[in-house]
Coordinates of N, CA and C in Angstrom, one line a residue:
Chain A
X719 N 115.3 91.5 94.9 CA 115.0 91.6 96.3 C 113.6 92.2 96.5
X720 N 112.7 91.4 97.1 CA 111.3 91.8 97.3 C 111.2 92.8 98.5
X721 N 112.1 92.8 99.4 CA 112.0 93.6 100.6 C 111.4 92.8 101.8
X722 N 111.0 91.6 101.5 CA 110.5 90.7 102.6 C 111.7 89.9 103.1
X723 N 111.9 89.8 104.4 CA 113.0 89.0 104.9 C 112.4 87.9 105.8
X724 N 113.1 86.8 105.7 CA 112.7 85.6 106.5 C 114.0 85.0 107.2
X725 N 113.8 84.6 108.4 CA 114.9 83.9 109.1 C 114.3 82.8 109.9
X726 N 115.1 81.7 110.1 CA 116.4 81.4 109.4 C 116.2 81.0 108.0
X727 N 117.3 80.8 107.2 CA 117.2 80.3 105.8 C 116.9 78.8 105.9
X728 N 117.6 78.2 106.8 CA 117.5 76.7 106.9 C 117.3 76.3 108.3
X729 N 116.6 75.3 108.5 CA 116.4 74.8 109.9 C 116.3 73.3 109.8
X730 N 117.1 72.6 110.7 CA 117.0 71.2 110.8 C 116.7 70.8 112.2
X731 N 115.7 70.0 112.4 CA 115.3 69.6 113.7 C 114.8 68.2 113.7
X732 N 114.3 67.8 114.9 CA 113.9 66.4 115.0 C 112.4 66.3 115.2
X733 N 111.8 65.2 115.0 CA 110.4 65.0 115.2 C 110.0 65.3 116.6
X734 N 108.9 65.9 116.8 CA 108.4 66.2 118.1 C 108.8 67.6 118.6
X735 N 109.8 68.2 118.0 CA 110.3 69.5 118.4 C 109.4 70.6 118.0
X736 N 109.7 71.8 118.4 CA 109.0 73.0 118.1 C 110.0 74.0 117.5
X737 N 109.5 74.7 116.5 CA 110.4 75.8 115.9 C 109.6 77.0 115.6
X738 N 110.3 78.1 115.5 CA 109.7 79.4 115.1 C 110.3 80.0 113.9
X739 N 109.5 80.3 112.9 CA 110.0 81.0 111.7 C 109.6 82.5 111.8
X740 N 110.5 83.3 111.3 CA 110.2 84.7 111.5 C 110.2 85.4 110.1
X741 N 109.3 86.4 110.0 CA 109.1 87.2 108.8 C 109.0 88.7 109.0
X742 N 109.7 89.5 108.3 CA 109.6 90.9 108.3 C 109.0 91.4 107.0
X743 N 107.9 92.0 107.0 CA 107.3 92.4 105.7 C 108.0 93.6 105.1
X744 N 107.7 93.9 103.9 CA 108.2 95.1 103.2 C 107.8 96.4 104.1
X745 N 108.7 97.4 104.0 CA 108.3 98.6 104.7 C 107.0 99.2 104.2
X746 N 106.1 99.4 105.2 CA 104.8 100.0 104.8 C 103.7 99.0 104.7
X747 N 104.1 97.7 104.5 CA 103.0 96.7 104.3 C 102.5 96.3 105.7
X748 N 101.2 96.2 105.8 CA 100.5 95.8 107.0 C 100.0 94.4 107.1
X749 N 100.0 93.7 105.9 CA 99.5 92.4 105.9 C 100.6 91.4 105.6
X750 N 100.5 90.3 106.3 CA 101.5 89.2 106.1 C 100.7 87.9 105.8
X751 N 101.3 87.1 104.9 CA 100.7 85.8 104.5 C 101.8 84.7 104.8
X752 N 101.4 83.6 105.1 CA 102.3 82.4 105.2 C 101.8 81.3 104.3
X753 N 102.8 80.8 103.5 CA 102.5 79.7 102.6 C 103.5 78.5 102.9
X754 N 103.1 77.3 102.6 CA 103.9 76.1 102.7 C 104.1 75.5 101.4
X755 N 105.3 75.1 101.0 CA 105.5 74.4 99.8 C 106.2 73.1 100.0
X756 N 105.4 72.0 99.9 CA 106.0 70.7 100.0 C 106.0 70.0 98.7
X757 N 106.8 68.9 98.6 CA 106.9 68.3 97.2 C 105.6 67.7 96.7
X758 N 104.8 67.2 97.6 CA 103.6 66.6 97.2 C 102.3 67.5 97.1
X759 N 102.4 68.6 97.9 CA 101.2 69.5 97.9 C 101.4 70.8 97.2
X760 N 102.6 71.1 96.7 CA 102.7 72.4 96.0 C 102.7 73.6 97.0
X761 N 102.5 74.8 96.5 CA 102.4 76.0 97.3 C 101.0 76.1 97.9
X762 N 100.9 76.1 99.2 CA 99.6 76.2 99.8 C 99.5 77.4 100.8
X763 N 98.4 78.1 100.8 CA 98.2 79.2 101.8 C 97.9 78.6 103.2
X764 N 98.6 79.2 104.1 CA 98.3 78.8 105.5 C 97.5 79.8 106.3
X765 N 97.9 81.0 106.3 CA 97.2 82.0 107.2 C 97.6 83.4 106.8
X766 N 96.7 84.4 107.1 CA 97.0 85.8 106.8 C 96.7 86.6 108.0
X767 N 97.6 87.6 108.2 CA 97.4 88.6 109.3 C 97.4 90.0 108.7
X768 N 96.6 90.8 109.3 CA 96.5 92.2 108.9 C 96.6 93.1 110.2
X769 N 97.7 93.9 110.3 CA 97.9 94.8 111.4 C 97.7 94.1 112.8
X770 N 98.2 92.9 112.9 CA 98.1 92.2 114.2 C 97.0 91.3 114.3
X771 N 96.0 91.4 113.4 CA 94.8 90.5 113.6 C 94.8 89.4 112.5
X772 N 94.3 88.3 112.9 CA 94.2 87.2 111.9 C 93.0 87.6 111.0
X773 N 93.3 87.4 109.6 CA 92.3 87.8 108.7 C 91.7 86.6 107.9
X774 N 92.5 85.6 107.6 CA 92.1 84.5 106.9 C 92.9 83.3 107.2
X775 N 92.3 82.1 107.2 CA 93.0 80.9 107.5 C 92.8 79.9 106.3
X776 N 93.9 79.2 106.0 CA 93.8 78.2 105.0 C 94.1 76.9 105.6
X777 N 94.9 76.1 104.9 CA 95.1 74.7 105.3 C 96.2 74.6 106.4
X778 N 96.0 75.3 107.5 CA 96.9 75.3 108.6 C 96.6 74.3 109.6
X779 N 97.5 73.5 110.0 CA 97.3 72.4 111.0 C 97.1 73.1 112.4
X780 N 96.4 72.3 113.3 CA 96.3 72.9 114.6 C 97.6 72.9 115.4
X781 N 98.6 72.2 115.0 CA 99.9 72.2 115.6 C 100.7 73.4 115.2
X782 N 100.1 74.2 114.2 CA 100.8 75.4 113.8 C 100.0 76.6 114.3
X783 N 100.8 77.6 114.6 CA 100.1 78.9 114.9 C 101.0 80.0 114.5
X784 N 100.4 81.2 114.4 CA 101.1 82.4 113.9 C 100.6 83.6 114.7
X785 N 101.4 84.6 114.6 CA 101.0 85.9 115.2 C 101.8 87.0 114.5
X786 N 101.2 88.2 114.5 CA 101.8 89.4 114.0 C 102.0 90.4 115.1
X787 N 103.1 90.9 115.3 CA 103.4 91.8 116.4 C 103.2 93.2 116.0
X788 N 103.2 94.1 117.1 CA 103.0 95.5 116.8 C 104.0 96.2 115.8
X789 N 105.2 95.6 115.7 CA 106.1 96.2 114.7 C 105.9 95.5 113.4
X790 N 104.9 94.8 113.2 CA 104.4 94.1 112.0 C 105.1 92.9 111.6
X791 N 106.2 92.5 112.3 CA 106.8 91.3 111.9 C 105.9 90.1 112.4
X792 N 106.1 89.0 111.7 CA 105.2 87.8 112.0 C 106.1 86.6 112.3
X793 N 105.5 85.8 113.1 CA 106.2 84.5 113.5 C 105.2 83.3 113.2
X794 N 105.7 82.3 112.7 CA 105.0 81.1 112.5 C 105.6 80.0 113.4
X795 N 104.8 79.5 114.3 CA 105.2 78.5 115.2 C 104.7 77.1 114.8
X796 N 105.7 76.2 114.7 CA 105.3 74.8 114.3 C 105.7 73.9 115.5
X797 N 104.8 73.1 116.0 CA 105.1 72.3 117.1 C 104.8 70.8 116.9
X798 N 105.3 70.0 117.8 CA 105.1 68.5 117.6 C 105.4 68.1 116.2
X799 N 106.5 68.5 115.7 CA 106.9 68.4 114.3 C 106.9 66.9 113.9
X800 N 106.5 66.7 112.6 CA 106.5 65.4 112.0 C 107.3 65.5 110.8
X801 N 107.7 64.3 110.3 CA 108.5 64.2 109.1 C 107.8 65.0 107.9
X802 N 106.5 64.9 107.8 CA 105.8 65.5 106.7 C 105.7 67.0 106.8
X803 N 106.2 67.6 107.9 CA 106.2 69.0 107.9 C 107.5 69.6 107.2
X804 N 108.3 68.7 106.8 CA 109.5 69.2 106.0 C 109.0 69.9 104.8
X805 N 109.4 71.1 104.6 CA 108.9 71.9 103.5 C 109.6 73.2 103.4
X806 N 109.3 74.0 102.4 CA 109.7 75.4 102.3 C 108.5 76.2 102.9
X807 N 108.8 77.2 103.7 CA 107.8 78.0 104.3 C 108.1 79.5 103.8
X808 N 107.1 80.0 103.1 CA 107.3 81.4 102.6 C 106.4 82.3 103.3
X809 N 106.9 83.5 103.4 CA 106.1 84.6 103.9 C 105.9 85.6 102.8
X810 N 104.8 86.2 102.7 CA 104.5 87.3 101.7 C 103.9 88.5 102.4
X811 N 104.0 89.6 101.8 CA 103.3 90.8 102.4 C 102.7 91.6 101.3
X812 N 101.7 92.4 101.7 CA 101.0 93.3 100.9 C 100.6 94.5 101.7
X813 N 100.2 95.6 101.1 CA 99.9 96.8 101.8 C 98.9 96.7 102.8
X814 N 97.6 96.4 102.4 CA 96.6 96.3 103.4 C 95.8 94.9 103.3
X815 N 96.3 94.0 102.5 CA 95.8 92.7 102.5 C 94.5 92.5 101.7
X816 N 94.3 93.4 100.8 CA 93.0 93.2 100.0 C 93.3 92.4 98.7
X817 N 92.2 91.9 98.1 CA 92.3 90.9 97.1 C 93.0 91.4 95.9
X818 N 93.0 92.7 95.6 CA 93.6 93.1 94.3 C 95.1 93.5 94.5
X819 N 95.6 93.3 95.7 CA 97.0 93.8 95.9 C 98.0 92.7 95.5
X820 N 99.1 93.1 95.0 CA 100.2 92.2 94.7 C 100.8 91.8 96.0
X821 N 101.1 90.5 96.1 CA 101.8 90.0 97.3 C 103.3 89.8 96.9
X822 N 104.2 90.2 97.8 CA 105.6 90.1 97.5 C 106.2 89.0 98.5
X823 N 106.9 88.1 98.0 CA 107.3 86.9 98.8 C 108.8 87.1 99.2
X824 N 109.0 86.5 100.4 CA 110.4 86.4 100.9 C 111.1 85.2 100.4
X825 N 112.4 85.1 100.7 CA 113.2 84.0 100.2 C 112.9 82.6 100.8
X826 N 112.1 82.6 101.8 CA 111.7 81.3 102.4 C 112.6 80.7 103.5
X827 N 112.0 79.8 104.3 CA 112.8 79.0 105.2 C 112.6 77.6 104.9
X828 N 113.7 76.9 104.7 CA 113.7 75.5 104.4 C 113.8 74.7 105.7
X829 N 112.7 74.0 106.0 CA 112.6 73.2 107.2 C 112.8 71.7 106.9
X830 N 113.7 71.1 107.6 CA 113.9 69.6 107.5 C 113.7 69.0 108.8
X831 N 112.8 68.1 108.9 CA 112.5 67.4 110.1 C 113.0 66.0 110.0
X832 N 113.9 65.6 110.9 CA 114.5 64.3 110.8 C 114.0 63.3 111.9
Chain B
X978 N 87.1 79.6 93.1 CA 88.1 80.2 92.4 C 88.1 79.6 90.9
X979 N 88.3 80.5 90.0 CA 88.4 80.0 88.6 C 89.6 79.1 88.4
X980 N 89.5 78.0 87.8 CA 90.6 77.1 87.6 C 91.4 77.5 86.4
X981 N 92.7 77.3 86.5 CA 93.6 77.6 85.4 C 94.3 76.3 84.9
X982 N 94.5 76.2 83.6 CA 95.2 75.1 83.0 C 96.4 75.6 82.3
X983 N 97.6 75.0 82.6 CA 98.8 75.4 82.0 C 99.6 74.1 81.5
X984 N 100.3 74.2 80.4 CA 101.1 73.1 80.0 C 102.2 72.8 81.1
X985 N 102.5 71.6 81.4 CA 103.5 71.3 82.5 C 104.9 71.8 82.2
X986 N 105.3 71.8 80.9 CA 106.6 72.2 80.6 C 106.7 72.8 79.2
X987 N 107.7 73.7 79.0 CA 108.0 74.3 77.7 C 109.5 74.6 77.6
X988 N 110.0 74.6 76.4 CA 111.4 74.9 76.2 C 111.4 76.2 75.3
X989 N 112.5 77.0 75.5 CA 112.7 78.2 74.7 C 114.2 78.4 74.5
X990 N 114.5 78.8 73.3 CA 115.9 79.1 73.0 C 116.2 80.5 73.6
X991 N 117.4 80.7 74.1 CA 117.8 82.0 74.6 C 117.8 83.0 73.5
X992 N 117.2 84.2 73.9 CA 117.1 85.3 72.9 C 115.8 85.3 72.2
X993 N 115.1 84.2 72.2 CA 113.8 84.1 71.5 C 112.7 84.5 72.5
X994 N 111.5 84.8 72.0 CA 110.4 85.1 72.8 C 109.8 83.8 73.4
X995 N 109.5 83.8 74.7 CA 108.8 82.7 75.3 C 107.3 83.1 75.5
X996 N 106.5 82.2 75.0 CA 105.0 82.5 75.1 C 104.4 81.4 75.9
X997 N 103.9 81.8 77.1 CA 103.4 80.8 78.0 C 101.9 81.0 78.1
X998 N 101.1 79.9 77.7 CA 99.7 80.0 77.6 C 99.0 79.6 79.0
X999 N 97.8 80.1 79.2 CA 97.1 79.8 80.4 C 95.6 79.8 80.0
X1000 N 94.9 78.7 80.3 CA 93.5 78.7 80.1 C 92.7 78.9 81.3
X1001 N 91.7 79.8 81.3 CA 90.9 80.1 82.5 C 89.5 80.3 82.0
X1002 N 88.9 79.3 81.5 CA 87.6 79.4 80.8 C 86.5 79.8 81.7
X1003 N 86.6 79.5 83.0 CA 85.5 79.8 84.0 C 85.7 81.2 84.7
X1004 N 86.6 82.0 84.2 CA 86.9 83.2 84.9 C 85.7 84.1 84.9
X1005 N 85.5 84.9 86.0 CA 84.4 85.8 86.2 C 84.8 87.2 85.7
X1006 N 83.9 88.0 85.5 CA 84.2 89.3 84.9 C 85.0 90.2 85.8
X1007 N 85.0 90.0 87.1 CA 85.8 90.9 88.0 C 87.0 90.2 88.6
X1008 N 87.4 89.1 88.0 CA 88.6 88.4 88.4 C 89.8 88.8 87.6
X1009 N 90.9 89.0 88.3 CA 92.2 89.4 87.6 C 93.0 88.1 87.3
X1010 N 93.8 88.2 86.3 CA 94.8 87.2 86.0 C 96.2 87.7 86.4
X1011 N 96.8 86.9 87.3 CA 98.1 87.2 87.8 C 99.1 86.2 87.3
X1012 N 100.3 86.6 87.1 CA 101.4 85.7 86.8 C 102.6 85.9 87.8
X1013 N 103.0 84.8 88.4 CA 104.2 84.7 89.3 C 105.1 83.7 88.7
X1014 N 106.4 83.8 89.1 CA 107.3 82.7 88.7 C 108.2 82.4 89.9
X1015 N 108.7 81.1 89.9 CA 109.5 80.7 91.0 C 110.8 80.1 90.4
X1016 N 111.9 80.7 90.7 CA 113.2 80.3 90.2 C 113.8 79.3 91.2
X1017 N 114.0 78.1 90.8 CA 114.4 77.0 91.7 C 113.6 77.0 92.9
X1018 N 114.1 77.1 94.1 CA 113.3 77.1 95.3 C 113.3 78.5 96.0
X1019 N 113.4 79.5 95.2 CA 113.3 80.9 95.7 C 111.8 81.2 96.0
X1020 N 111.6 82.3 96.6 CA 110.2 82.8 96.8 C 109.6 83.2 95.5
X1021 N 108.3 82.9 95.3 CA 107.6 83.3 94.1 C 107.8 84.8 93.8
X1022 N 108.0 85.1 92.6 CA 108.2 86.5 92.2 C 107.1 87.0 91.3
X1023 N 106.5 88.1 91.7 CA 105.4 88.7 90.9 C 105.9 89.2 89.5
X1024 N 105.2 88.9 88.5 CA 105.6 89.3 87.1 C 104.6 90.4 86.6
X1025 N 103.3 90.1 86.5 CA 102.4 91.0 85.9 C 101.0 90.6 86.2
X1026 N 100.0 91.5 86.1 CA 98.6 91.1 86.2 C 97.8 92.0 85.3
X1027 N 96.5 91.5 85.0 CA 95.6 92.2 84.1 C 94.2 91.8 84.3
X1028 N 93.3 92.6 83.9 CA 91.9 92.3 84.0 C 91.3 92.0 82.6
X1029 N 91.4 92.9 81.7 CA 90.9 92.6 80.3 C 91.8 93.2 79.2
X1030 N 92.5 94.3 79.5 CA 93.4 94.9 78.6 C 94.7 94.2 78.6
X1031 N 95.5 94.3 77.5 CA 96.8 93.8 77.5 C 97.7 94.7 78.3
X1032 N 98.7 94.1 79.0 CA 99.5 94.8 79.9 C 101.0 94.5 79.6
X1033 N 101.8 95.5 79.8 CA 103.3 95.3 79.6 C 104.0 96.0 80.7
X1034 N 105.1 95.4 81.2 CA 106.0 96.0 82.1 C 107.4 95.7 81.7
X1035 N 108.3 96.0 82.6 CA 109.7 95.8 82.2 C 110.1 94.3 82.1
X1036 N 109.3 93.5 82.7 CA 109.6 92.0 82.7 C 108.9 91.3 81.6
X1037 N 107.6 91.6 81.3 CA 106.9 90.8 80.4 C 105.7 91.5 79.8
X1038 N 105.0 90.9 78.9 CA 103.7 91.3 78.4 C 102.6 90.3 78.7
X1039 N 101.4 90.7 78.9 CA 100.3 89.8 79.2 C 99.2 90.1 78.2
X1040 N 98.9 89.1 77.4 CA 97.9 89.2 76.4 C 96.7 88.4 76.9
X1041 N 95.5 89.1 77.0 CA 94.3 88.4 77.5 C 93.3 88.4 76.3
X1042 N 92.8 87.3 76.0 CA 91.8 87.2 74.8 C 90.6 88.0 75.2
X1043 N 89.8 88.4 74.1 CA 88.7 89.3 74.3 C 87.6 88.6 75.2
X1044 N 87.5 87.3 75.0 CA 86.5 86.6 75.9 C 87.0 86.3 77.3
X1045 N 88.3 86.6 77.5 CA 89.0 86.5 78.8 C 89.1 85.0 79.2
X1046 N 88.9 84.1 78.3 CA 89.0 82.7 78.7 C 90.4 82.1 78.6
X1047 N 91.3 82.9 78.1 CA 92.7 82.5 78.1 C 93.6 83.7 78.0
X1048 N 94.9 83.5 78.4 CA 95.9 84.5 78.3 C 97.2 83.9 78.0
X1049 N 98.1 84.8 77.6 CA 99.5 84.4 77.3 C 100.5 85.4 77.9
X1050 N 101.4 84.8 78.6 CA 102.5 85.6 79.1 C 103.7 85.6 78.1
X1051 N 104.2 86.7 77.8 CA 105.3 86.8 76.8 C 106.5 87.4 77.5
X1052 N 107.6 86.6 77.4 CA 108.9 87.1 77.8 C 109.6 87.4 76.5
X1053 N 109.8 88.7 76.1 CA 110.2 89.0 74.8 C 111.6 88.4 74.3
X1054 N 112.5 88.4 75.2 CA 113.9 87.9 74.9 C 114.3 87.1 76.1
X1055 N 114.0 85.8 76.0 CA 114.2 84.9 77.2 C 115.8 84.8 77.4
X1056 N 116.2 84.7 78.6 CA 117.5 84.4 79.0 C 117.6 83.2 79.9
X1057 N 118.7 82.7 80.1 CA 118.9 81.5 81.0 C 118.3 81.8 82.4
X1058 N 118.4 83.0 82.8 CA 117.9 83.4 84.1 C 116.3 83.3 84.2
X1059 N 115.7 83.2 83.1 CA 114.2 83.1 83.0 C 113.7 81.7 83.2
X1060 N 114.7 80.7 83.3 CA 114.3 79.4 83.6 C 113.7 79.3 85.0
X1061 N 112.4 78.8 85.0 CA 111.6 78.9 86.3 C 110.3 78.2 86.0
X1062 N 109.6 78.0 87.1 CA 108.2 77.6 87.0 C 107.3 78.8 87.0
X1063 N 106.4 78.9 86.0 CA 105.6 80.1 85.9 C 104.1 79.7 86.3
X1064 N 103.6 80.5 87.1 CA 102.2 80.2 87.6 C 101.2 81.3 87.1
X1065 N 100.2 80.8 86.6 CA 99.0 81.7 86.2 C 98.0 81.5 87.2
X1066 N 97.6 82.6 87.8 CA 96.6 82.6 89.0 C 95.5 83.5 88.7
X1067 N 94.3 83.1 88.9 CA 93.1 83.9 88.8 C 92.7 84.3 90.2
X1068 N 92.7 85.7 90.5 CA 92.4 86.2 91.8 C 90.9 86.1 92.1
X1069 N 90.6 85.7 93.3 CA 89.2 85.6 93.6 C 88.5 87.0 93.6
X1070 N 87.2 87.1 93.5 CA 86.5 88.4 93.4 C 86.7 89.2 94.7
X1071 N 86.5 90.5 94.6 CA 86.6 91.3 95.8 C 85.6 90.9 96.9
X1072 N 86.0 91.0 98.1 CA 85.0 90.6 99.2 C 85.3 89.2 99.7
X1073 N 86.2 88.5 99.0 CA 86.5 87.2 99.5 C 88.0 87.2 99.9
X1074 N 88.5 86.0 100.3 CA 89.8 85.9 100.8 C 90.9 86.4 99.7
X1075 N 92.0 86.9 100.2 CA 93.0 87.4 99.3 C 94.1 86.5 99.1
X1076 N 94.0 85.2 99.5 CA 95.1 84.3 99.3 C 95.3 84.0 97.8
X1077 N 96.5 83.6 97.5 CA 96.9 83.2 96.2 C 96.7 81.6 96.1
X1078 N 96.1 81.1 95.1 CA 95.9 79.7 94.9 C 96.8 79.3 93.8
X1079 N 97.9 78.6 94.1 CA 98.9 78.2 93.1 C 98.5 76.8 92.5
X1080 N 98.6 76.7 91.2 CA 98.4 75.4 90.6 C 99.8 74.8 90.4
X1081 N 100.0 73.9 89.4 CA 101.2 73.3 89.2 C 102.2 74.0 88.2
X1082 N 101.6 75.0 87.5 CA 102.4 75.9 86.7 C 103.1 75.3 85.5
X1083 N 103.8 76.1 84.8 CA 104.6 75.6 83.6 C 106.1 75.8 83.9
X1084 N 106.8 74.7 83.8 CA 108.2 74.7 83.9 C 108.9 75.2 82.6
X1085 N 109.4 76.4 82.6 CA 110.1 76.9 81.4 C 111.6 76.6 81.5
X1086 N 112.1 76.0 80.5 CA 113.5 75.7 80.4 C 114.1 76.6 79.2
X1087 N 114.9 77.5 79.5 CA 115.6 78.3 78.5 C 116.9 77.7 78.2
X1088 N 117.2 77.4 76.9 CA 118.5 76.8 76.6 C 119.3 77.6 75.6
X1089 N 120.6 77.3 75.6 CA 121.5 78.0 74.7 C 121.2 77.7 73.2

C-alpha cells in the first residue's frame, strides 16, 4: 500500500460525457502527478501540481483539466469523452515534487468509454 | 531524457535470482537510474534507485557499471509475486521537469 488513494476504482461512461477522477496523496506529500496508461501509448505523464499550483504539463488533451485543492487532494476532469480515452489513470505523489524524489503511485482508476 | 533499452521479456524460476538488464548508454553524470515495477494493472511500484554506487534494499539490488552505461536489477530470490513488468527509468537532470518517462519495460515471468 503506497498511501496514495484514488476513487473510483472503475468507471464506465458513454462518449461525450464528463467524469471526475479523484486522488488523495500520501500524508505529507505536496505534489501530485497524473499519468495515463492506454494499450497503445503505455504510461504517459499528463500533469503535475505542487501545493495547489500547476507545475508541469505533459501530453494532456485540452478536454482534460486538473486541479489540486487546499487539502492537497487532486481531481482530474475528463470531458467530451471519446472511445480512445479508455485507459487506466494513475495518480502519484511526492514530497515537494522535485526531480530526485521518489513518486508513489495509487492503485489507479480504470475508465471505460462506450 | 536519456533513452533506456530493456529486453521485452524474461523468464525466471521461482527461488532463483532474477537479473534484469538495462542499457542507458547516453546517461549524463547527474542522472539517476530508477526502477519501478507494475504488477498486472496495479499502480507502478517503486523498487530502487542509484546514481553510481551499487544499492541494496529489502526488495532488490541495483548494480550500475563503472561507466554508468548500463545497470542490472537483481531480485535475489524471485517468487511468483514478482511476476510483473519492470521499468528502468533515467531521471532527468535537476532543474527540469520531474515527470517519469516510462518505456516498454521488461515483462518478467516467474515460474514454478
